[in-house]
Structures are given as C-alpha cells and as structure tokens.
Amino acid sequence: MDDFQSNDDDYFDSIKSIKIVSIRSVMLSLSKHFIKQNLKKMSTIHLKIIIKANIQTVFDLSRDIDLHQKSTSKTNEKAVAGRTSGLIEQGETVTWKAKHLGIYQTLTTKIISMDKPYQFTDVMLKGAFKSMKHQHIFKQEGKNTIMTDIFEFQSPLGIIGKIFNILFLENYMKDFLLERNKLIKTTAELIISHEVTI
C-alpha cells in the first residue's frame, strides 16, 4: 500500500513539475515575442490633453521657447543656440542643453512644418537619439482646445538601445512631456481667466 502511495506522490509531483516548466516556457516565449515585436518598430508616445482656452493661445504657448524652459527646470534645460527665446517659427532651429540621466546633453531640433494654429512638427538634427520626430496637433472644440502630442524616437546602440527604450526611456520621456503639457494647460487657462475678468 505504501509503495502505491509513494508511486502516486511521485506521479503527481512529476505532473506539477511539467506544468511549472510548461508555464515558464510559455511566459518566456511570450516575453521574447513581445520584445521582438517592439524591437521592430519605432517607440511612439501618444498624449492628449483638454485645455480650457482658445486654440491660438495654446498653439503659441506650445512653441514658446521661454515657457518650455520653465517646464523643464528639473533637467535645467536651456536654449543655447538657434532660436533661444520667443515663439519659434517654421524653418528655425533651436539647440537645447539639459541634464538627462545625470549627463549633460545637447539636442538640436528644427521645425519642418507649421500650419498655424493647427499643427507644427519638429525633428532632431543632432543629439542623443538615433532619430526623433515630434508632432504637435491642435483642435478647437467649443471653448476648449484638444492638444495632441505624437512623439516618435529611436535610440542608438541597436538592440541594446531598443530594449532600453522599452524598459525605461519611454516612461521617462512620457513624464517629461506630461510635465511640459501641464504647464501649458495651467498657463493657457490662467491667461483666459484673466482676460474674462478684465
């Protein structure tokens, strides 16, 4: 009887081991598939925010060099070349110097398209990314403006850089953009409320 019990225990232990191994294999396979699929495409951050202000005000604040510097005080970002203050226009460039991940870096971007006050797009000319493109889109809905950001980027260093994107950089850049958008919203709504009061 004890022999039968022992054999049954061994059998069920074997089944459990097989299940655990199978689950681990499936999870590993899914993880590899996820990483492989994400490595094939450019990292994209898509943000949308509703601002209680007119479209022209929001559009101008979004291309205001001085306001951008205020929103990036945590990284001590400064415009050091090209357009360094005021409202950036189509065809103009700006070089930013900021401390990211403990290292001071420079990034030069150019406004390659602008349709006032509905959209503008900037791309990286020189910097830490392999490539970068940021679309700023604006839509008036009643008394509100819908501001949309589509931020696409690729890191250097091949597969290592892409894995770094997935594991860390996407969230870092998302938080960076959210901080900027928060200040645009606060400033725009303050301007409009002040105009209404007057």
XYZ file of N, CA, C and O in Angstrom:
792
model
N 0.837 -1.201 0.000
C 0.000 0.000 0.000
C 0.880 1.263 0.000
O 0.635 2.218 -0.712
N 1.930 1.251 0.841
C 2.845 2.385 0.899
C 3.540 2.616 -0.431
O 3.798 3.741 -0.831
N 3.854 1.485 -1.124
C 4.502 1.609 -2.431
C 3.602 2.315 -3.414
O 4.039 3.146 -4.197
N 2.270 1.948 -3.372
C 1.317 2.579 -4.283
C 1.199 4.080 -3.975
O 1.135 4.900 -4.866
N 1.161 4.390 -2.661
C 1.053 5.791 -2.253
C 2.271 6.579 -2.717
O 2.160 7.691 -3.212
N 3.440 5.949 -2.564
C 4.683 6.587 -2.980
C 4.709 6.823 -4.474
O 5.108 7.878 -4.948
N 4.248 5.865 -5.242
C 4.201 5.998 -6.695
C 3.236 7.101 -7.106
O 3.497 7.868 -8.037
N 2.080 7.179 -6.405
C 1.106 8.232 -6.711
C 1.695 9.610 -6.438
O 1.518 10.544 -7.214
N 2.399 9.738 -5.319
C 3.013 11.024 -4.982
C 4.042 11.428 -6.033
O 4.111 12.590 -6.445
N 4.865 10.466 -6.437
C 5.869 10.738 -7.469
C 5.213 11.174 -8.773
O 5.696 12.072 -9.466
N 4.096 10.514 -9.107
C 3.385 10.825 -10.345
C 2.859 12.257 -10.332
O 3.059 13.026 -11.275
N 2.198 12.631 -9.209
C 1.630 13.967 -9.119
C 2.730 15.037 -9.041
O 2.581 16.129 -9.580
N 3.845 14.710 -8.387
C 4.973 15.637 -8.357
C 5.524 15.874 -9.756
O 5.897 16.985 -10.127
N 5.566 14.812 -10.540
C 6.052 14.911 -11.922
C 5.130 15.788 -12.749
O 5.571 16.620 -13.545
N 3.803 15.588 -12.548
C 2.817 16.398 -13.285
C 2.980 17.873 -12.933
O 2.958 18.751 -13.800
N 3.141 18.172 -11.645
C 3.319 19.564 -11.207
C 4.568 20.169 -11.828
O 4.568 21.318 -12.269
N 5.645 19.401 -11.844
C 6.901 19.890 -12.419
C 6.741 20.208 -13.895
O 7.235 21.218 -14.389
N 6.033 19.318 -14.599
C 5.799 19.519 -16.034
C 4.989 20.788 -16.260
O 5.277 21.584 -17.157
N 3.956 21.023 -15.413
C 3.103 22.207 -15.548
C 3.911 23.485 -15.316
O 3.773 24.463 -16.033
N 4.754 23.446 -14.254
C 5.573 24.619 -13.944
C 6.526 24.941 -15.089
O 6.665 26.088 -15.516
N 7.187 23.894 -15.604
C 8.112 24.064 -16.728
C 7.372 24.600 -17.945
O 7.853 25.491 -18.653
N 6.159 24.073 -18.201
C 5.354 24.496 -19.351
C 4.958 25.962 -19.228
O 5.034 26.724 -20.191
N 4.523 26.365 -18.014
C 4.121 27.756 -17.786
C 5.307 28.692 -17.990
O 5.203 29.733 -18.632
N 6.463 28.272 -17.441
C 7.662 29.096 -17.607
C 8.051 29.226 -19.075
O 8.449 30.291 -19.533
N 7.924 28.136 -19.796
C 8.272 28.141 -21.219
C 7.355 29.066 -22.003
O 7.793 29.828 -22.874
N 6.055 29.011 -21.673
C 5.072 29.859 -22.358
C 5.352 31.330 -22.055
O 5.336 32.179 -22.954
N 5.597 31.650 -20.764
C 5.871 33.035 -20.368
C 7.140 33.556 -21.039
O 7.191 34.692 -21.497
N 8.172 32.722 -21.088
C 9.427 33.116 -21.738
C 9.219 33.359 -23.218
O 9.728 34.325 -23.793
N 8.425 32.491 -23.832
C 8.131 32.621 -25.256
C 7.366 33.904 -25.545
O 7.661 34.617 -26.508
N 6.367 34.209 -24.688
C 5.573 35.427 -24.860
C 6.441 36.665 -24.662
O 6.299 37.650 -25.393
N 7.334 36.622 -23.665
C 8.224 37.754 -23.410
C 9.134 38.013 -24.604
O 9.327 39.142 -25.026
N 9.698 36.930 -25.160
C 10.576 37.057 -26.322
C 9.804 37.618 -27.510
O 10.318 38.459 -28.254
N 8.556 37.146 -27.673
C 7.728 37.617 -28.790
C 7.424 39.105 -28.636
O 7.499 39.875 -29.595
N 7.081 39.522 -27.383
C 6.767 40.929 -27.117
C 7.961 41.816 -27.432
O 7.842 42.835 -28.099
N 9.122 41.416 -26.927
C 10.339 42.211 -27.152
C 10.682 42.262 -28.634
O 11.007 43.301 -29.186
N 10.567 41.097 -29.305
C 10.900 41.028 -30.727
C 10.007 41.950 -31.546
O 10.467 42.658 -32.440
N 8.684 41.957 -31.229
C 7.745 42.804 -31.956
C 8.033 44.279 -31.708
O 7.956 45.104 -32.617
N 8.368 44.627 -30.451
C 8.628 46.017 -30.118
C 9.956 46.500 -30.670
O 10.129 47.688 -30.921
N 10.902 45.592 -30.844
C 12.198 45.978 -31.400
C 12.074 46.381 -32.856
O 12.892 47.132 -33.378
N 11.042 45.887 -33.523
C 10.882 46.147 -34.952
C 10.371 47.560 -35.232
O 10.531 48.068 -36.326
N 9.711 48.175 -34.245
C 9.087 49.461 -34.524
C 9.699 50.592 -33.713
O 10.315 50.380 -32.681
N 9.498 51.815 -34.202
C 9.966 53.000 -33.510
C 9.108 53.222 -32.270
O 7.900 52.993 -32.293
N 9.716 53.661 -31.187
C 8.957 53.955 -29.967
C 8.093 55.187 -30.201
O 8.562 56.192 -30.759
N 6.819 55.113 -29.793
C 5.888 56.214 -30.001
C 5.135 56.522 -28.712
O 4.592 55.619 -28.073
N 5.107 57.795 -28.348
C 4.332 58.259 -27.201
C 3.194 59.113 -27.741
O 3.427 60.062 -28.490
N 1.976 58.770 -27.367
C 0.785 59.469 -27.849
C 0.068 60.073 -26.647
O -0.431 59.342 -25.794
N 0.006 61.407 -26.578
C -0.634 62.090 -25.454
C -1.719 63.034 -25.944
O -1.605 63.626 -27.016
N -2.760 63.170 -25.138
C -3.852 64.083 -25.491
C -4.325 64.776 -24.215
O -4.472 64.140 -23.169
N -4.543 66.090 -24.308
C -4.981 66.844 -23.136
C -6.014 67.897 -23.559
O -5.915 68.479 -24.644
N -7.019 68.112 -22.713
C -8.060 69.121 -22.967
C -7.692 70.381 -22.185
O -7.462 70.331 -20.979
N -7.649 71.507 -22.895
C -7.274 72.779 -22.276
C -8.405 73.784 -22.470
O -8.889 73.974 -23.590
N -8.817 74.416 -21.389
C -9.923 75.382 -21.444
C -9.398 76.739 -21.884
O -9.299 77.685 -21.091
N -9.060 76.809 -23.169
C -8.522 78.038 -23.750
C -8.656 77.946 -25.266
O -8.853 76.856 -25.813
N -8.563 79.088 -25.943
C -8.697 79.081 -27.395
C -7.457 78.488 -28.064
O -6.368 78.472 -27.483
N -7.614 78.022 -29.268
C -6.576 77.286 -29.975
C -5.327 78.125 -30.232
O -4.197 77.622 -30.153
N -5.480 79.436 -30.522
C -4.312 80.276 -30.811
C -3.416 80.430 -29.581
O -2.187 80.377 -29.683
N -4.051 80.591 -28.415
C -3.280 80.726 -27.176
C -2.476 79.468 -26.896
O -1.279 79.525 -26.580
N -3.116 78.307 -27.024
C -2.457 77.029 -26.756
C -1.341 76.780 -27.775
O -0.246 76.338 -27.417
N -1.622 77.077 -29.031
C -0.631 76.890 -30.100
C 0.630 77.705 -29.826
O 1.757 77.197 -29.917
N 0.447 78.972 -29.478
C 1.596 79.846 -29.246
C 2.387 79.440 -28.001
O 3.624 79.482 -28.007
N 1.695 79.032 -26.944
C 2.397 78.589 -25.740
C 3.218 77.327 -26.009
O 4.287 77.133 -25.428
N 2.729 76.491 -26.915
C 3.416 75.226 -27.224
C 4.720 75.436 -27.974
O 5.591 74.558 -27.960
N 4.859 76.582 -28.636
C 6.099 76.862 -29.372
C 6.892 77.996 -28.732
O 7.808 78.545 -29.333
N 6.560 78.288 -27.480
C 7.229 79.348 -26.726
C 8.494 78.786 -26.066
O 8.427 77.939 -25.178
N 9.647 79.247 -26.511
C 10.933 78.771 -26.002
C 11.067 79.028 -24.498
O 11.529 78.165 -23.732
N 10.636 80.202 -24.059
C 10.781 80.584 -22.654
C 9.909 79.711 -21.741
O 10.354 79.295 -20.666
N 8.694 79.429 -22.166
C 7.802 78.586 -21.369
C 8.344 77.158 -21.298
O 8.270 76.506 -20.251
N 8.884 76.687 -22.407
C 9.453 75.332 -22.419
C 10.580 75.213 -21.393
O 10.686 74.206 -20.689
N 11.395 76.252 -21.299
C 12.499 76.226 -20.334
C 11.978 76.183 -18.899
O 12.567 75.519 -18.033
N 10.868 76.848 -18.640
C 10.267 76.802 -17.303
C 9.757 75.400 -16.977
O 9.872 74.941 -15.846
N 9.198 74.729 -17.986
C 8.623 73.399 -17.755
C 9.682 72.333 -17.542
O 9.388 71.242 -17.058
N 10.919 72.641 -17.925
C 11.994 71.652 -17.831
C 13.037 72.046 -16.786
O 14.213 71.705 -16.910
N 12.590 72.734 -15.755
C 13.523 73.193 -14.718
C 14.211 72.027 -14.003
O 15.338 72.153 -13.533
N 13.539 70.871 -13.938
C 14.123 69.700 -13.266
C 15.381 69.201 -13.979
O 16.283 68.636 -13.357
N 15.431 69.409 -15.295
C 16.601 68.970 -16.068
C 17.498 70.155 -16.447
O 18.456 69.989 -17.195
N 17.132 71.343 -15.930
C 17.920 72.555 -16.183
C 18.119 72.794 -17.681
O 19.209 73.164 -18.138
N 17.059 72.591 -18.447
C 17.145 72.723 -19.907
C 17.193 74.191 -20.326
O 16.372 75.002 -19.901
N 18.150 74.498 -21.190
C 18.330 75.861 -21.680
C 18.509 75.864 -23.195
O 19.150 74.973 -23.756
N 17.945 76.887 -23.847
C 18.167 77.076 -25.277
C 19.488 77.824 -25.439
O 19.640 78.947 -24.948
N 20.446 77.196 -26.123
C 21.801 77.775 -26.181
C 22.210 78.207 -27.588
O 23.242 78.865 -27.754
N 21.439 77.844 -28.596
C 21.780 78.247 -29.972
C 20.524 78.219 -30.828
O 19.521 77.597 -30.484
N 20.591 78.899 -31.985
C 19.415 78.997 -32.839
C 18.430 79.975 -32.220
O 18.826 81.017 -31.687
N 17.158 79.633 -32.254
C 16.136 80.475 -31.609
C 16.194 80.207 -30.105
O 15.926 79.100 -29.658
N 16.533 81.208 -29.310
C 16.727 80.992 -27.879
C 15.660 81.662 -27.008
O 15.710 81.542 -25.777
N 14.701 82.351 -27.634
C 13.604 82.954 -26.866
C 12.453 83.267 -27.805
O 12.610 83.278 -29.036
N 11.287 83.519 -27.230
C 10.116 83.863 -28.027
C 9.484 82.662 -28.700
O 9.675 81.518 -28.281
N 8.719 82.938 -29.763
C 7.972 81.898 -30.465
C 8.761 81.368 -31.660
O 9.087 82.120 -32.573
N 9.045 80.102 -31.666
C 9.796 79.503 -32.770
C 8.908 79.395 -34.006
O 7.695 79.150 -33.908
N 9.498 79.579 -35.183
C 8.745 79.577 -36.443
C 9.229 78.447 -37.350
O 10.269 77.816 -37.095
N 8.474 78.225 -38.422
C 8.846 77.186 -39.384
C 10.225 77.476 -39.989
O 10.550 78.606 -40.320
N 11.037 76.420 -40.088
C 12.362 76.545 -40.667
C 13.438 76.916 -39.664
O 14.633 76.832 -39.967
N 13.033 77.323 -38.453
C 14.013 77.708 -37.444
C 14.498 76.490 -36.651
O 13.811 75.472 -36.550
N 15.675 76.634 -36.080
C 16.246 75.573 -35.245
C 16.454 76.101 -33.828
O 16.526 77.315 -33.598
N 16.576 75.166 -32.898
C 16.933 75.503 -31.530
C 17.806 74.371 -30.991
O 17.535 73.199 -31.259
N 18.853 74.738 -30.276
C 19.703 73.741 -29.626
C 19.489 73.835 -28.124
O 19.643 74.911 -27.533
N 19.099 72.709 -27.546
C 18.843 72.627 -26.114
C 20.010 71.952 -25.415
O 20.581 70.997 -25.936
N 20.323 72.437 -24.213
C 21.300 71.765 -23.358
C 20.601 71.429 -22.050
O 19.993 72.310 -21.419
N 20.645 70.153 -21.652
C 19.935 69.733 -20.455
C 20.631 68.545 -19.814
O 21.420 67.843 -20.456
N 20.304 68.325 -18.545
C 20.876 67.193 -17.820
C 19.849 66.070 -17.752
O 18.853 66.161 -17.057
N 20.100 65.017 -18.520
C 19.235 63.841 -18.532
C 20.022 62.626 -18.050
O 21.145 62.383 -18.504
N 19.439 61.895 -17.105
C 20.065 60.675 -16.589
C 21.464 60.953 -16.036
O 22.376 60.146 -16.165
N 21.609 62.151 -15.449
C 22.870 62.503 -14.809
C 23.949 63.022 -15.738
O 25.062 63.310 -15.301
N 23.620 63.162 -17.031
C 24.619 63.594 -18.019
C 24.098 64.813 -18.790
O 22.944 64.812 -19.251
N 24.938 65.839 -18.945
C 24.542 66.991 -19.762
C 24.627 66.622 -21.241
O 25.633 66.076 -21.695
N 23.545 66.901 -21.952
C 23.458 66.561 -23.366
C 22.926 67.752 -24.149
O 22.262 68.629 -23.596
N 23.210 67.770 -25.441
C 22.638 68.799 -26.317
C 21.766 68.133 -27.378
O 22.035 67.009 -27.804
N 20.726 68.833 -27.765
C 19.777 68.344 -28.774
C 19.396 69.507 -29.679
O 18.917 70.538 -29.200
N 19.640 69.358 -30.975
C 19.260 70.387 -31.937
C 18.063 69.904 -32.741
O 18.085 68.817 -33.317
N 16.996 70.709 -32.739
C 15.787 70.358 -33.485
C 15.431 71.465 -34.474
O 15.856 72.613 -34.322
N 14.645 71.088 -35.478
C 14.207 72.038 -36.500
C 12.715 71.886 -36.732
O 12.199 70.765 -36.787
N 12.027 73.016 -36.874
C 10.598 72.999 -37.219
C 10.496 72.788 -38.722
O 10.858 73.664 -39.515
N 10.025 71.592 -39.115
C 9.984 71.263 -40.551
C 8.624 71.562 -41.181
O 8.517 71.614 -42.408
N 7.591 71.734 -40.370
C 6.274 72.095 -40.919
C 5.483 72.840 -39.857
O 5.648 72.597 -38.660
N 4.635 73.776 -40.316
C 3.797 74.538 -39.398
C 2.569 75.038 -40.137
O 2.675 75.646 -41.209
N 1.412 74.755 -39.573
C 0.135 75.226 -40.114
C -0.603 75.896 -38.957
O -1.296 75.237 -38.176
N -0.397 77.199 -38.826
C -0.956 77.933 -37.684
C -2.489 77.980 -37.745
O -3.042 78.266 -38.809
N -3.199 77.770 -36.652
C -2.722 77.313 -35.343
C -3.043 75.818 -35.114
O -3.403 75.422 -34.009
N -2.919 75.032 -36.182
C -3.405 73.650 -36.112
C -2.325 72.593 -35.871
O -2.607 71.557 -35.273
N -1.108 72.852 -36.329
C -0.061 71.849 -36.111
C 1.313 72.413 -36.402
O 1.471 73.348 -37.180
N 2.311 71.819 -35.775
C 3.705 72.008 -36.187
C 4.478 70.748 -35.813
O 4.085 69.990 -34.920
N 5.563 70.518 -36.538
C 6.357 69.304 -36.341
C 7.825 69.668 -36.253
O 8.326 70.442 -37.071
N 8.492 69.113 -35.257
C 9.936 69.307 -35.167
C 10.642 67.952 -35.211
O 10.095 66.938 -34.769
N 11.852 67.963 -35.768
C 12.659 66.745 -35.862
C 14.056 67.020 -35.326
O 14.511 68.167 -35.303
N 14.734 65.977 -34.902
C 16.096 66.110 -34.412
C 17.074 66.203 -35.582
O 17.010 65.424 -36.521
N 17.963 67.175 -35.502
C 19.065 67.275 -36.458
C 20.335 66.668 -35.879
O 21.121 66.043 -36.582
N 20.505 66.861 -34.582
C 21.696 66.351 -33.904
C 21.375 66.135 -32.426
O 20.740 66.970 -31.795
N 21.799 64.982 -31.892
C 21.535 64.722 -30.479
C 21.730 63.272 -30.107
O 22.289 62.486 -30.877
N 21.244 62.920 -28.922
C 21.485 61.593 -28.363
C 20.645 60.492 -29.012
O 21.015 59.316 -28.978
N 19.497 60.868 -29.586
C 18.653 59.866 -30.243
C 19.241 59.469 -31.603
O 19.994 60.224 -32.210
N 18.846 58.302 -32.072
C 19.170 57.917 -33.447
C 18.290 58.735 -34.379
O 18.727 59.211 -35.431
N 17.030 58.917 -33.991
C 16.096 59.776 -34.722
C 14.998 60.213 -33.770
O 14.719 59.537 -32.772
N 14.368 61.358 -34.080
C 13.300 61.872 -33.235
C 12.378 62.764 -34.060
O 12.840 63.579 -34.867
N 11.089 62.586 -33.860
C 10.088 63.407 -34.534
C 8.956 63.681 -33.559
O 8.455 62.763 -32.906
N 8.553 64.954 -33.454
C 7.506 65.344 -32.504
C 6.440 66.154 -33.234
O 6.704 67.257 -33.705
N 5.252 65.568 -33.337
C 4.118 66.252 -33.955
C 3.246 66.877 -32.863
O 2.877 66.218 -31.892
N 2.922 68.159 -33.047
C 2.059 68.892 -32.116
C 0.780 69.224 -32.878
O 0.821 69.961 -33.877
N -0.346 68.717 -32.431
C -1.612 68.871 -33.160
C -2.645 69.538 -32.248
O -2.775 69.176 -31.070
N -3.407 70.494 -32.811
C -4.363 71.275 -32.017
C -5.737 71.293 -32.715
O -5.818 71.455 -33.932
N -6.771 71.143 -31.910
C -8.132 71.152 -32.450
C -9.058 71.883 -31.491
O -9.095 71.573 -30.300
N -9.789 72.855 -32.025
C -10.744 73.608 -31.201
C -12.055 72.846 -31.117
O -12.615 72.417 -32.120
N -12.551 72.664 -29.894
C -13.862 72.045 -29.668
C -14.620 72.910 -28.675
O -14.383 72.840 -27.466
N -15.516 73.737 -29.200
C -16.226 74.682 -28.348
C -15.257 75.685 -27.765
O -14.472 76.306 -28.479
N -15.263 75.825 -26.435
C -14.355 76.752 -25.767
C -13.042 76.075 -25.375
O -12.162 76.711 -24.789
N -12.916 74.804 -25.698
C -11.719 74.039 -25.336
C -10.819 73.785 -26.541
O -11.278 73.810 -27.685
N -9.562 73.495 -26.256
C -8.610 73.067 -27.284
C -8.095 71.679 -26.907
O -7.690 71.449 -25.765
N -8.140 70.770 -27.884
C -7.572 69.440 -27.697
C -6.145 69.483 -28.228
O -5.915 69.715 -29.417
N -5.179 69.288 -27.350
C -3.771 69.289 -27.756
C -3.251 67.853 -27.759
O -3.353 67.146 -26.755
N -2.714 67.447 -28.899
C -2.207 66.080 -29.054
C -0.719 66.099 -29.369
O -0.267 66.885 -30.207
N 0.011 65.239 -28.690
C 1.436 65.057 -28.968
C 1.656 63.652 -29.517
O 1.168 62.679 -28.938
N 2.384 63.555 -30.619
C 2.841 62.258 -31.134
C 4.361 62.337 -31.198
O 4.928 63.026 -32.050
N 4.998 61.664 -30.258
C 6.450 61.746 -30.113
C 7.066 60.403 -30.495
O 6.836 59.397 -29.829
N 7.837 60.393 -31.589
C 8.446 59.156 -32.081
C 9.971 59.272 -31.964
O 10.539 60.305 -32.311
N 10.592 58.198 -31.499
C 12.044 58.257 -31.346
C 12.667 56.872 -31.425
O 12.014 55.851 -31.202
N 13.943 56.871 -31.766
C 14.757 55.662 -31.774
C 16.063 55.957 -31.049
O 16.635 57.027 -31.219
N 16.511 54.998 -30.254
C 17.786 55.151 -29.560
C 18.904 54.511 -30.378
O 18.642 53.605 -31.169
N 20.142 54.970 -30.167
C 21.276 54.306 -30.822
C 21.576 52.973 -30.130
O 20.817 52.530 -29.278
N 22.653 52.351 -30.476
C 23.147 51.103 -29.853
C 22.310 49.875 -30.204
O 22.291 48.891 -29.467
N 21.587 49.931 -31.334
C 20.904 48.746 -31.850
C 19.930 48.117 -30.875
O 19.103 48.805 -30.264
N 20.033 46.802 -30.697
C 19.097 46.052 -29.861
C 19.164 46.515 -28.408
O 18.136 46.649 -27.738
N 20.362 46.803 -27.907
C 20.509 47.263 -26.522
C 19.733 48.561 -26.318
O 19.023 48.732 -25.324
N 19.851 49.480 -27.272
C 19.132 50.748 -27.185
C 17.625 50.561 -27.236
O 16.878 51.235 -26.517
N 17.163 49.630 -28.067
C 15.728 49.390 -28.189
C 15.148 48.762 -26.930
O 14.038 49.076 -26.513
N 15.900 47.867 -26.326
C 15.455 47.266 -25.065
C 15.408 48.341 -23.976
O 14.486 48.384 -23.159
N 16.403 49.261 -23.983
C 16.429 50.375 -23.035
C 15.194 51.255 -23.223
O 14.611 51.742 -22.247
N 14.775 51.444 -24.490
C 13.547 52.196 -24.773
C 12.358 51.580 -24.058
O 11.585 52.249 -23.368
N 12.189 50.268 -24.270
C 11.031 49.552 -23.742
C 11.018 49.557 -22.222
O 9.983 49.785 -21.592
N 12.166 49.306 -21.620
C 12.238 49.130 -20.172
C 12.264 50.441 -19.396
O 11.835 50.482 -18.242
N 12.767 51.527 -20.006
C 12.950 52.755 -19.227
C 12.616 54.051 -19.966
O 11.845 54.867 -19.476
N 13.204 54.244 -21.139
C 13.195 55.559 -21.772
C 11.799 56.048 -22.145
O 11.511 57.242 -22.046
N 10.910 55.156 -22.579
C 9.555 55.571 -22.954
C 8.848 56.250 -21.784
O 8.233 57.310 -21.945
N 8.912 55.642 -20.608
C 8.272 56.230 -19.432
C 8.940 57.540 -19.023
O 8.268 58.489 -18.604
N 10.255 57.595 -19.150
C 10.993 58.812 -18.809
C 10.558 59.968 -19.716
O 10.271 61.078 -19.244
N 10.489 59.715 -21.020
C 10.093 60.756 -21.967
C 8.616 61.133 -21.812
O 8.246 62.300 -21.973
N 7.798 60.163 -21.486
C 6.365 60.437 -21.269
C 6.184 61.395 -20.091
O 5.424 62.371 -20.178
N 6.873 61.133 -18.996
C 6.792 62.015 -17.829
C 7.316 63.411 -18.160
O 6.769 64.426 -17.705
N 8.362 63.468 -18.977
C 8.954 64.735 -19.399
C 7.928 65.567 -20.182
O 7.754 66.767 -19.930
N 7.220 64.934 -21.104
C 6.219 65.621 -21.919
C 4.987 66.006 -21.096
O 4.407 67.080 -21.298
N 4.582 65.145 -20.178
C 3.421 65.440 -19.327
C 3.677 66.677 -18.471
O 2.771 67.488 -18.255
N 4.900 66.824 -17.989
C 5.260 68.000 -17.181
C 5.151 69.267 -18.018
O 4.638 70.294 -17.551
N 5.623 69.182 -19.255
C 5.530 70.324 -20.179
C 4.074 70.676 -20.457
O 3.663 71.846 -20.402
N 3.263 69.664 -20.757
C 1.856 69.893 -21.097
C 1.062 70.451 -19.922
O 0.127 71.237 -20.101
N 1.434 70.036 -18.717
C 0.767 70.531 -17.511
C 0.953 72.036 -17.378
O 0.018 72.772 -17.055
N 2.175 72.524 -17.666
C 2.442 73.960 -17.570
C 1.731 74.726 -18.682
O 1.220 75.829 -18.449
N 1.686 74.154 -19.884
C 0.961 74.797 -20.993
C -0.507 74.961 -20.620
O -1.101 76.028 -20.811
N -1.098 73.922 -20.091
C -2.515 73.960 -19.694
C -2.763 75.006 -18.604
O -3.672 75.840 -18.729
N -1.937 74.975 -17.567
C -2.103 75.920 -16.451
C -1.953 77.359 -16.923
O -2.753 78.236 -16.570
N -0.942 77.616 -17.743
C -0.671 78.968 -18.223
C -1.778 79.456 -19.150
O -2.256 80.595 -19.026
N -2.219 78.608 -20.080
C -3.271 78.986 -21.033
C -4.576 79.309 -20.311
O -5.236 80.315 -20.614
N -4.945 78.477 -19.361
C -6.207 78.677 -18.639
C -6.137 79.907 -17.738
O -7.142 80.594 -17.534
N -4.950 80.206 -17.228
C -4.761 81.410 -16.418
C -4.889 82.665 -17.281
O -5.519 83.660 -16.874
N -4.325 82.627 -18.476
C -4.421 83.760 -19.412
C -5.883 84.042 -19.764
O -6.349 85.187 -19.735
N -6.629 82.990 -20.092
C -8.024 83.144 -20.492
C -8.879 83.635 -19.329
O -9.721 84.518 -19.504
N -8.660 83.100 -18.143
C -9.456 83.550 -16.975
C -9.168 85.016 -16.657
O -10.050 85.756 -16.255
N -7.919 85.446 -16.873
C -7.547 86.835 -16.645
C -8.234 87.743 -17.672
O -8.710 88.829 -17.322
N -8.309 87.299 -18.929
C -8.970 88.075 -19.979
C -10.454 88.218 -19.691
O -11.042 89.278 -19.894
N -11.071 87.139 -19.178
C -12.515 87.160 -18.863
C -12.778 88.122 -17.707
O -13.746 88.880 -17.707
N -11.889 88.116 -16.713
C -12.034 89.001 -15.542
C -11.957 90.460 -15.939
O -12.719 91.303 -15.469
N -11.021 90.749 -16.854
C -10.853 92.140 -17.345
C -12.057 92.560 -18.168
O -12.614 93.617 -18.003
